[in-house]
């Protein structure tokens, strides 16, 4: 299905062009098939983001960070955010040619194009955690471009914030956006922009005036977008993530207000704040929000992305430029590549890579255990799950995985 990891050693960095560094908006407008890791509560920490980025996940997000706490507490900043110069991936991405894409869609060839693209992904070498060159940085899976339309492109990291007002948000953004020197003395840009959470459905968030508490307060959302732009400059990338409203006219108003305030792209989750994740997303509602944007900014679709067909359906029925996965990636963190390549569950090499990344970056045991449990869930019977849940340390989990013949 895929070439051996040892093929990575054959990559000659002198043959590789420098990857293009795009803003999130540029990537969504200029590249095809953009895959995105959603902000996951407590779960999209550095080791998991790095893992997802190794499997064709082009844009990743931090977990939702409370802007007020982040800006006033060093303890909160240390607990909520960490990064690495190597966490962003490097990918061969197909340039978006609008004229060609329009003709392909009219001729019904887009599905065949998708199948060819993902067949190529399946044939590329498997990634491994040490896919790094000291000079070049993160390496792509192969030195060979898949075709003349493909451009080497660096991945993107966005920090997601929740805030009730513009000042707190601008303060937090200024802190997280200040370049720092890494261990090699080079300037490291911590994030490539921020995302404003206007969709968290938790009752405490709504009561605090953050997350979904902002869905019917477009003026406050606009003030926050402008506050960040005024502080950081109008070239600074700010996106807004929303849920649809039961009254779609209010969704249209929020979309247009955010855009006119300067939002660079929008992410639309296809449920209302009252709907549980067990209820199906509304693709027509996502399409309504995309249409409400009137092509002024690119849009991303989110909700119920579990397999390749879900991604195709989201793109074809809503017109979004990017597709964001949350629970689907948590259960199968390589789904943006692996489900396209034919995997029905997390492949062994992904679990091995996650353990290695965790050892490199460190991750508190409860989160480490939760991630591995999600990844192995489909491979364990009832008694194995009970035993796995009784393990109480990183070492115990690693020993268990070695017994299952994982290479660690």
Coordinates of C-alpha atoms in Angstrom, one line a residue:
X1 CA 0.0 0.0 0.0
X2 CA 2.8 2.4 0.8
X3 CA 6.6 2.4 0.4
X4 CA 8.9 1.7 3.3
X5 CA 9.8 4.4 5.8
X6 CA 13.5 3.8 4.9
X7 CA 12.9 5.6 1.6
X8 CA 12.9 8.9 3.6
X9 CA 16.7 8.5 3.9
X10 CA 17.0 8.9 0.1
X11 CA 15.6 12.4 0.1
X12 CA 18.3 14.9 -1.0
X13 CA 17.4 18.2 0.5
X14 CA 19.5 20.0 -2.1
X15 CA 16.9 18.8 -4.7
X16 CA 14.0 20.3 -2.8
X17 CA 12.7 23.8 -3.4
X18 CA 11.9 25.9 -0.4
X19 CA 8.3 25.5 0.5
X20 CA 5.9 28.3 -0.1
X21 CA 4.7 30.0 3.1
X22 CA 1.1 31.1 2.7
X23 CA -1.4 32.7 4.9
X24 CA -4.5 30.6 5.8
X25 CA -6.6 32.6 3.3
X26 CA -4.0 32.2 0.6
X27 CA -3.8 28.4 1.1
X28 CA -7.6 28.1 0.9
X29 CA -7.8 30.3 -2.2
X30 CA -4.7 29.0 -4.0
X31 CA -4.5 25.2 -3.1
X32 CA -6.8 22.3 -3.7
X33 CA -8.2 19.9 -1.1
X34 CA -7.2 21.7 2.1
X35 CA -7.5 19.4 5.1
X36 CA -7.9 20.9 8.6
X37 CA -7.6 19.7 12.2
X38 CA -10.3 21.3 14.4
X39 CA -9.6 22.9 17.7
X40 CA -10.1 19.9 20.1
X41 CA -10.8 20.5 23.8
X42 CA -7.6 19.5 25.6
X43 CA -6.7 17.2 22.8
X44 CA -5.1 19.2 19.9
X45 CA -1.9 19.8 21.9
X46 CA 1.5 19.9 20.3
X47 CA 2.2 16.1 20.0
X48 CA -1.2 15.4 18.4
X49 CA -1.0 18.4 16.1
X50 CA 2.4 17.3 14.9
X51 CA 1.1 13.7 14.4
X52 CA -1.9 15.0 12.3
X53 CA 0.4 17.2 10.3
X54 CA 2.4 14.2 9.2
X55 CA -0.6 12.8 7.4
X56 CA -1.7 15.5 5.0
X57 CA -3.4 17.7 7.6
X58 CA -2.4 21.1 6.2
X59 CA -3.9 23.5 8.8
X60 CA -3.9 22.7 12.5
X61 CA -5.5 24.5 15.5
X62 CA -4.6 24.7 19.2
X63 CA -7.4 23.8 21.7
X64 CA -9.6 26.7 22.5
X65 CA -7.7 29.2 24.7
X66 CA -9.4 31.6 27.1
X67 CA -8.0 35.0 26.1
X68 CA -8.4 36.7 29.4
X69 CA -6.6 34.0 31.4
X70 CA -3.9 33.7 28.7
X71 CA -3.1 37.4 28.8
X72 CA -2.9 37.8 32.5
X73 CA -1.4 34.5 33.7
X74 CA 2.0 33.0 32.9
X75 CA 0.8 29.7 34.3
X76 CA -2.1 29.7 31.9
X77 CA 0.2 30.5 28.9
X78 CA 2.5 27.7 29.8
X79 CA -0.4 25.2 30.3
X80 CA -2.4 26.3 27.2
X81 CA 0.2 26.6 24.5
X82 CA 3.5 25.1 23.3
X83 CA 4.9 24.7 19.9
X84 CA 8.0 23.6 18.0
X85 CA 9.7 24.8 14.8
X86 CA 9.1 21.4 13.4
X87 CA 5.3 20.9 14.1
X88 CA 4.2 22.4 10.7
X89 CA 4.3 19.9 7.9
X90 CA 5.5 20.3 4.4
X91 CA 3.3 19.1 1.6
X92 CA 3.0 18.7 -2.2
X93 CA -0.3 20.6 -2.7
X94 CA -2.0 21.1 -6.0
X95 CA -2.4 24.6 -7.2
X96 CA -5.9 25.8 -7.7
X97 CA -6.6 26.6 -11.3
X98 CA -10.1 28.1 -11.3
X99 CA -10.6 27.7 -15.0
X100 CA -9.5 24.1 -15.0
X101 CA -11.5 23.3 -11.9
X102 CA -14.7 24.8 -13.4
X103 CA -14.3 22.7 -16.5
X104 CA -13.6 19.6 -14.5
X105 CA -16.7 20.1 -12.3
X106 CA -18.9 20.8 -15.4
X107 CA -17.6 17.6 -17.1
X108 CA -18.0 15.5 -14.0
X109 CA -14.3 14.7 -13.7
X110 CA -13.7 16.0 -10.2
X111 CA -14.3 12.6 -8.6
X112 CA -11.8 11.0 -10.9
X113 CA -9.3 13.8 -10.1
X114 CA -9.9 13.2 -6.3
X115 CA -9.4 9.4 -6.8
X116 CA -6.1 9.9 -8.7
X117 CA -4.8 12.4 -6.1
X118 CA -5.5 10.1 -3.1
X119 CA -4.2 7.1 -4.9
X120 CA -0.9 9.0 -5.2
X121 CA -1.0 9.7 -1.5
X122 CA -1.3 6.0 -0.7
X123 CA 1.8 5.3 -2.8
X124 CA 4.0 7.8 -1.0
X125 CA 6.4 6.7 1.8
X126 CA 5.0 6.3 5.3
X127 CA 5.9 9.2 7.5
X128 CA 8.0 8.8 10.6
X129 CA 8.6 11.1 13.6
X130 CA 12.2 11.9 12.6
X131 CA 11.2 13.2 9.1
X132 CA 13.4 16.3 9.8
X133 CA 16.6 17.7 8.3
X134 CA 18.7 19.9 10.6
X135 CA 19.1 22.5 7.8
X136 CA 15.9 22.2 5.8
X137 CA 13.5 21.5 8.7
X138 CA 10.4 19.3 8.2
X139 CA 10.6 17.2 5.0
X140 CA 7.9 16.2 2.6
X141 CA 7.1 12.5 2.2
X142 CA 9.0 12.4 -1.1
X143 CA 11.4 14.6 -3.1
X144 CA 9.4 13.9 -6.3
X145 CA 6.5 16.2 -7.1
X146 CA 3.3 14.3 -7.9
X147 CA 2.8 16.5 -11.0
X148 CA 3.4 19.8 -12.6
X149 CA 0.4 21.4 -10.8
X150 CA 1.8 20.6 -7.4
X151 CA 3.8 23.1 -5.3
X152 CA 5.7 22.4 -2.1
X153 CA 3.8 24.2 0.6
X154 CA 4.4 24.7 4.3
X155 CA 1.6 23.9 6.8
X156 CA -0.2 26.4 9.0
X157 CA -0.8 26.6 12.7
X158 CA -3.6 28.7 14.1
X159 CA -4.3 29.5 17.8
X160 CA -8.0 29.6 18.7
X161 CA -9.2 32.0 21.3
X162 CA -12.4 32.6 23.1
X163 CA -13.0 36.1 24.4
X164 CA -15.9 38.3 25.5
X165 CA -14.3 41.5 24.3
X166 CA -11.8 43.0 21.9
X167 CA -9.1 44.2 24.4
X168 CA -8.7 40.8 26.0
X169 CA -8.4 39.1 22.6
X170 CA -5.9 41.7 21.3
X171 CA -3.8 41.3 24.4
X172 CA -3.7 37.6 24.1
X173 CA -3.0 37.7 20.3
X174 CA -0.1 40.1 20.8
X175 CA 1.5 37.8 23.3
X176 CA 1.2 34.6 21.2
X177 CA 2.3 36.4 18.0
X178 CA 5.6 37.8 19.3
X179 CA 8.4 35.9 17.5
X180 CA 10.9 34.2 19.8
X181 CA 14.4 32.8 19.3
X182 CA 14.5 29.0 19.2
X183 CA 17.3 26.8 20.6
X184 CA 19.3 27.4 17.5
X185 CA 19.0 31.2 17.7
X186 CA 16.6 31.5 14.8
X187 CA 13.5 33.6 15.0
X188 CA 10.4 31.4 15.4
X189 CA 6.9 32.6 14.5
X190 CA 4.7 30.9 17.0
X191 CA 1.5 30.9 15.1
X192 CA 0.3 31.9 11.6
X193 CA -2.8 33.7 12.7
X194 CA -5.7 33.2 15.1
X195 CA -9.3 31.9 15.1
X196 CA -12.1 33.4 17.1
X197 CA -14.4 30.8 18.7
X198 CA -18.0 31.8 18.2
X199 CA -19.4 28.2 18.3
X200 CA -18.6 26.5 21.6
X201 CA -22.0 25.2 22.7
X202 CA -21.1 24.5 26.4
X203 CA -23.5 26.2 28.8
X204 CA -20.7 27.8 30.8
X205 CA -19.3 29.4 27.6
X206 CA -22.7 30.7 26.6
X207 CA -23.2 32.2 30.0
X208 CA -19.8 33.8 30.0
X209 CA -20.5 35.6 26.7
X210 CA -17.9 33.5 24.7
X211 CA -18.3 30.8 22.1
X212 CA -21.9 30.3 21.0
X213 CA -22.8 33.2 23.3
X214 CA -21.5 35.5 20.4
X215 CA -23.7 34.0 17.6
X216 CA -26.3 36.7 18.0
X217 CA -23.9 39.5 18.9
X218 CA -22.3 40.3 15.5
X219 CA -21.3 43.8 16.6
X220 CA -19.1 42.4 19.4
X221 CA -17.6 39.8 17.0
X222 CA -16.8 42.7 14.6
X223 CA -15.2 44.7 17.4
X224 CA -13.0 41.8 18.3
X225 CA -11.8 41.2 14.8
X226 CA -11.1 44.9 14.4
X227 CA -9.3 45.1 17.7
X228 CA -6.9 42.4 16.6
X229 CA -6.3 44.0 13.2
X230 CA -5.7 47.4 14.8
X231 CA -3.2 45.9 17.2
X232 CA -1.4 43.5 14.9
X233 CA -1.9 45.2 11.5
X234 CA -4.4 44.5 8.8
X235 CA -2.3 41.9 7.2
X236 CA -2.6 39.7 10.3
X237 CA -4.8 36.7 9.6
X238 CA -8.0 36.4 11.7
X239 CA -10.6 33.7 11.1
X240 CA -14.0 33.2 12.8
X241 CA -15.6 29.8 13.6
X242 CA -19.3 29.8 13.9
X243 CA -22.3 27.5 14.2
X244 CA -25.4 28.0 12.1
X245 CA -28.5 29.6 13.7
X246 CA -32.0 28.3 13.8
X247 CA -32.8 31.6 12.1
X248 CA -30.5 31.6 9.1
X249 CA -31.1 35.3 8.6
X250 CA -29.1 35.8 11.8
X251 CA -26.3 33.5 10.3
X252 CA -26.2 35.7 7.2
X253 CA -26.0 38.8 9.3
X254 CA -23.1 37.4 11.4
X255 CA -21.2 36.2 8.3
X256 CA -21.4 39.6 6.6
X257 CA -20.6 41.5 9.7
X258 CA -17.5 39.4 10.4
X259 CA -16.3 39.8 6.8
X260 CA -16.8 43.6 6.7
X261 CA -14.9 43.8 10.0
X262 CA -11.9 42.1 8.3
X263 CA -12.2 38.4 8.9
X264 CA -10.0 36.5 6.5
X265 CA -11.9 33.3 6.3
X266 CA -14.8 31.6 8.1
X267 CA -15.4 28.1 9.4
X268 CA -19.0 27.0 9.6
X269 CA -20.1 24.1 11.8
X270 CA -23.4 22.7 10.5
X271 CA -25.3 22.4 13.8
X272 CA -27.0 25.0 16.0
X273 CA -25.8 25.6 19.6
X274 CA -28.7 23.5 20.9
X275 CA -27.9 20.4 18.8
X276 CA -25.9 17.5 20.2
X277 CA -23.1 15.9 18.2
X278 CA -25.4 12.8 17.8
X279 CA -27.6 14.9 15.5
X280 CA -26.6 15.1 11.8
X281 CA -25.1 18.3 10.5
X282 CA -27.1 20.4 8.1
X283 CA -25.2 20.7 4.8
X284 CA -27.8 23.1 3.4
X285 CA -27.2 25.4 6.3
X286 CA -23.5 25.3 5.7
X287 CA -24.1 26.1 2.0
X288 CA -26.4 29.0 3.0
X289 CA -23.6 30.5 5.1
X290 CA -21.1 29.9 2.3
X291 CA -23.4 31.7 -0.1
X292 CA -23.9 34.5 2.4
X293 CA -20.2 35.1 2.2
X294 CA -20.7 35.9 -1.5
X295 CA -17.2 34.7 -2.4
X296 CA -15.6 37.6 -0.4
X297 CA -13.6 35.2 1.8
X298 CA -13.0 31.5 1.6
X299 CA -15.1 29.2 3.8
X300 CA -14.4 25.9 5.6
X301 CA -17.0 23.3 6.4
X302 CA -17.0 21.3 9.7
X303 CA -19.1 18.5 11.1
X304 CA -19.5 14.7 10.7
X305 CA -16.3 14.1 8.8
X306 CA -15.5 10.5 9.3
X307 CA -14.5 9.1 5.9
X308 CA -13.5 10.1 2.3
X309 CA -17.1 10.2 1.1
X310 CA -18.0 12.7 3.9
X311 CA -15.2 15.0 2.7
X312 CA -16.4 14.8 -1.0
X313 CA -20.0 15.4 0.0
X314 CA -19.1 18.4 2.1
X315 CA -17.1 20.0 -0.7
X316 CA -19.6 19.2 -3.5
X317 CA -22.8 20.1 -1.6
X318 CA -21.6 23.3 0.2
X319 CA -18.9 24.9 -2.0
X320 CA -16.4 25.1 0.9
X321 CA -12.7 25.5 0.1
X322 CA -11.5 23.5 3.1
X323 CA -12.8 20.7 5.2
X324 CA -12.3 20.5 9.0
X325 CA -12.4 17.2 10.9
X326 CA -12.7 16.9 14.7
X327 CA -13.9 13.6 16.2
X328 CA -13.0 11.8 13.0
X329 CA -9.3 12.8 13.4
X330 CA -9.4 12.1 17.1
X331 CA -10.4 8.5 16.5
X332 CA -8.2 8.2 13.5
X333 CA -5.6 10.9 13.5
X334 CA -4.4 10.0 10.0
X335 CA -7.8 10.0 8.5
X336 CA -7.0 13.0 6.2
X337 CA -4.5 10.7 4.5
X338 CA -5.3 7.2 5.8
X339 CA -9.0 6.9 5.1
X340 CA -8.3 8.1 1.5
X341 CA -5.6 5.4 1.3
X342 CA -8.0 2.7 2.4
X343 CA -7.3 2.4 6.2
X344 CA -10.5 1.7 8.2
X345 CA -8.7 2.3 11.6
X346 CA -5.6 4.0 12.8
X347 CA -2.6 2.2 11.3
X348 CA 0.2 0.9 13.5
X349 CA 2.8 3.3 12.3
X350 CA 0.6 6.3 13.4
X351 CA 0.4 5.0 17.0
X352 CA 4.2 4.4 17.0
X353 CA 4.8 7.9 15.8
X354 CA 2.5 9.4 18.4
X355 CA 4.3 7.7 21.2
X356 CA 7.6 8.9 19.9
X357 CA 6.3 12.5 19.6
X358 CA 4.9 12.3 23.1
X359 CA 8.3 11.2 24.4
X360 CA 9.9 14.1 22.6
X361 CA 7.5 16.8 23.6
X362 CA 6.0 15.4 26.8
X363 CA 2.2 15.1 27.4
X364 CA 0.5 14.6 30.7
X365 CA -0.5 11.0 31.2
X366 CA -4.3 11.4 31.2
X367 CA -4.2 13.0 27.7
X368 CA -1.6 10.5 26.5
X369 CA -3.8 7.6 27.6
X370 CA -6.9 9.1 26.1
X371 CA -5.3 9.6 22.7
X372 CA -3.9 6.0 22.6
X373 CA -7.2 4.7 23.8
X374 CA -9.0 6.4 20.9
X375 CA -6.5 5.1 18.4
X376 CA -6.6 1.5 19.6
X377 CA -10.3 1.4 20.4
X378 CA -11.3 -0.4 17.2
X379 CA -8.6 -3.1 17.8
X380 CA -9.4 -4.1 21.4
X381 CA -12.1 -6.4 22.7
X382 CA -14.0 -5.7 26.0
X383 CA -11.4 -7.3 28.2
X384 CA -8.4 -5.6 26.5
X385 CA -10.1 -2.3 27.0
X386 CA -10.7 -3.0 30.7
X387 CA -7.0 -3.9 31.1
X388 CA -5.8 -0.9 29.1
X389 CA -8.0 1.4 31.2
X390 CA -6.3 0.1 34.3
X391 CA -2.8 1.2 33.2
X392 CA -1.6 4.1 35.2
X393 CA 1.7 5.4 33.6
X394 CA 3.4 6.1 30.3
X395 CA 5.7 3.2 30.9
X396 CA 2.9 0.8 31.5
X397 CA 1.2 1.9 28.2
X398 CA 4.5 1.6 26.3
X399 CA 5.1 -1.9 27.7
X400 CA 1.5 -2.9 26.7
X401 CA 2.0 -1.7 23.2
X402 CA 5.3 -3.5 22.9
X403 CA 3.5 -6.7 23.8
X404 CA 1.2 -5.9 20.8
X405 CA 4.4 -5.8 18.6
X406 CA 4.4 -2.1 18.0
X407 CA 7.9 -0.7 17.2
X408 CA 8.7 1.7 20.0

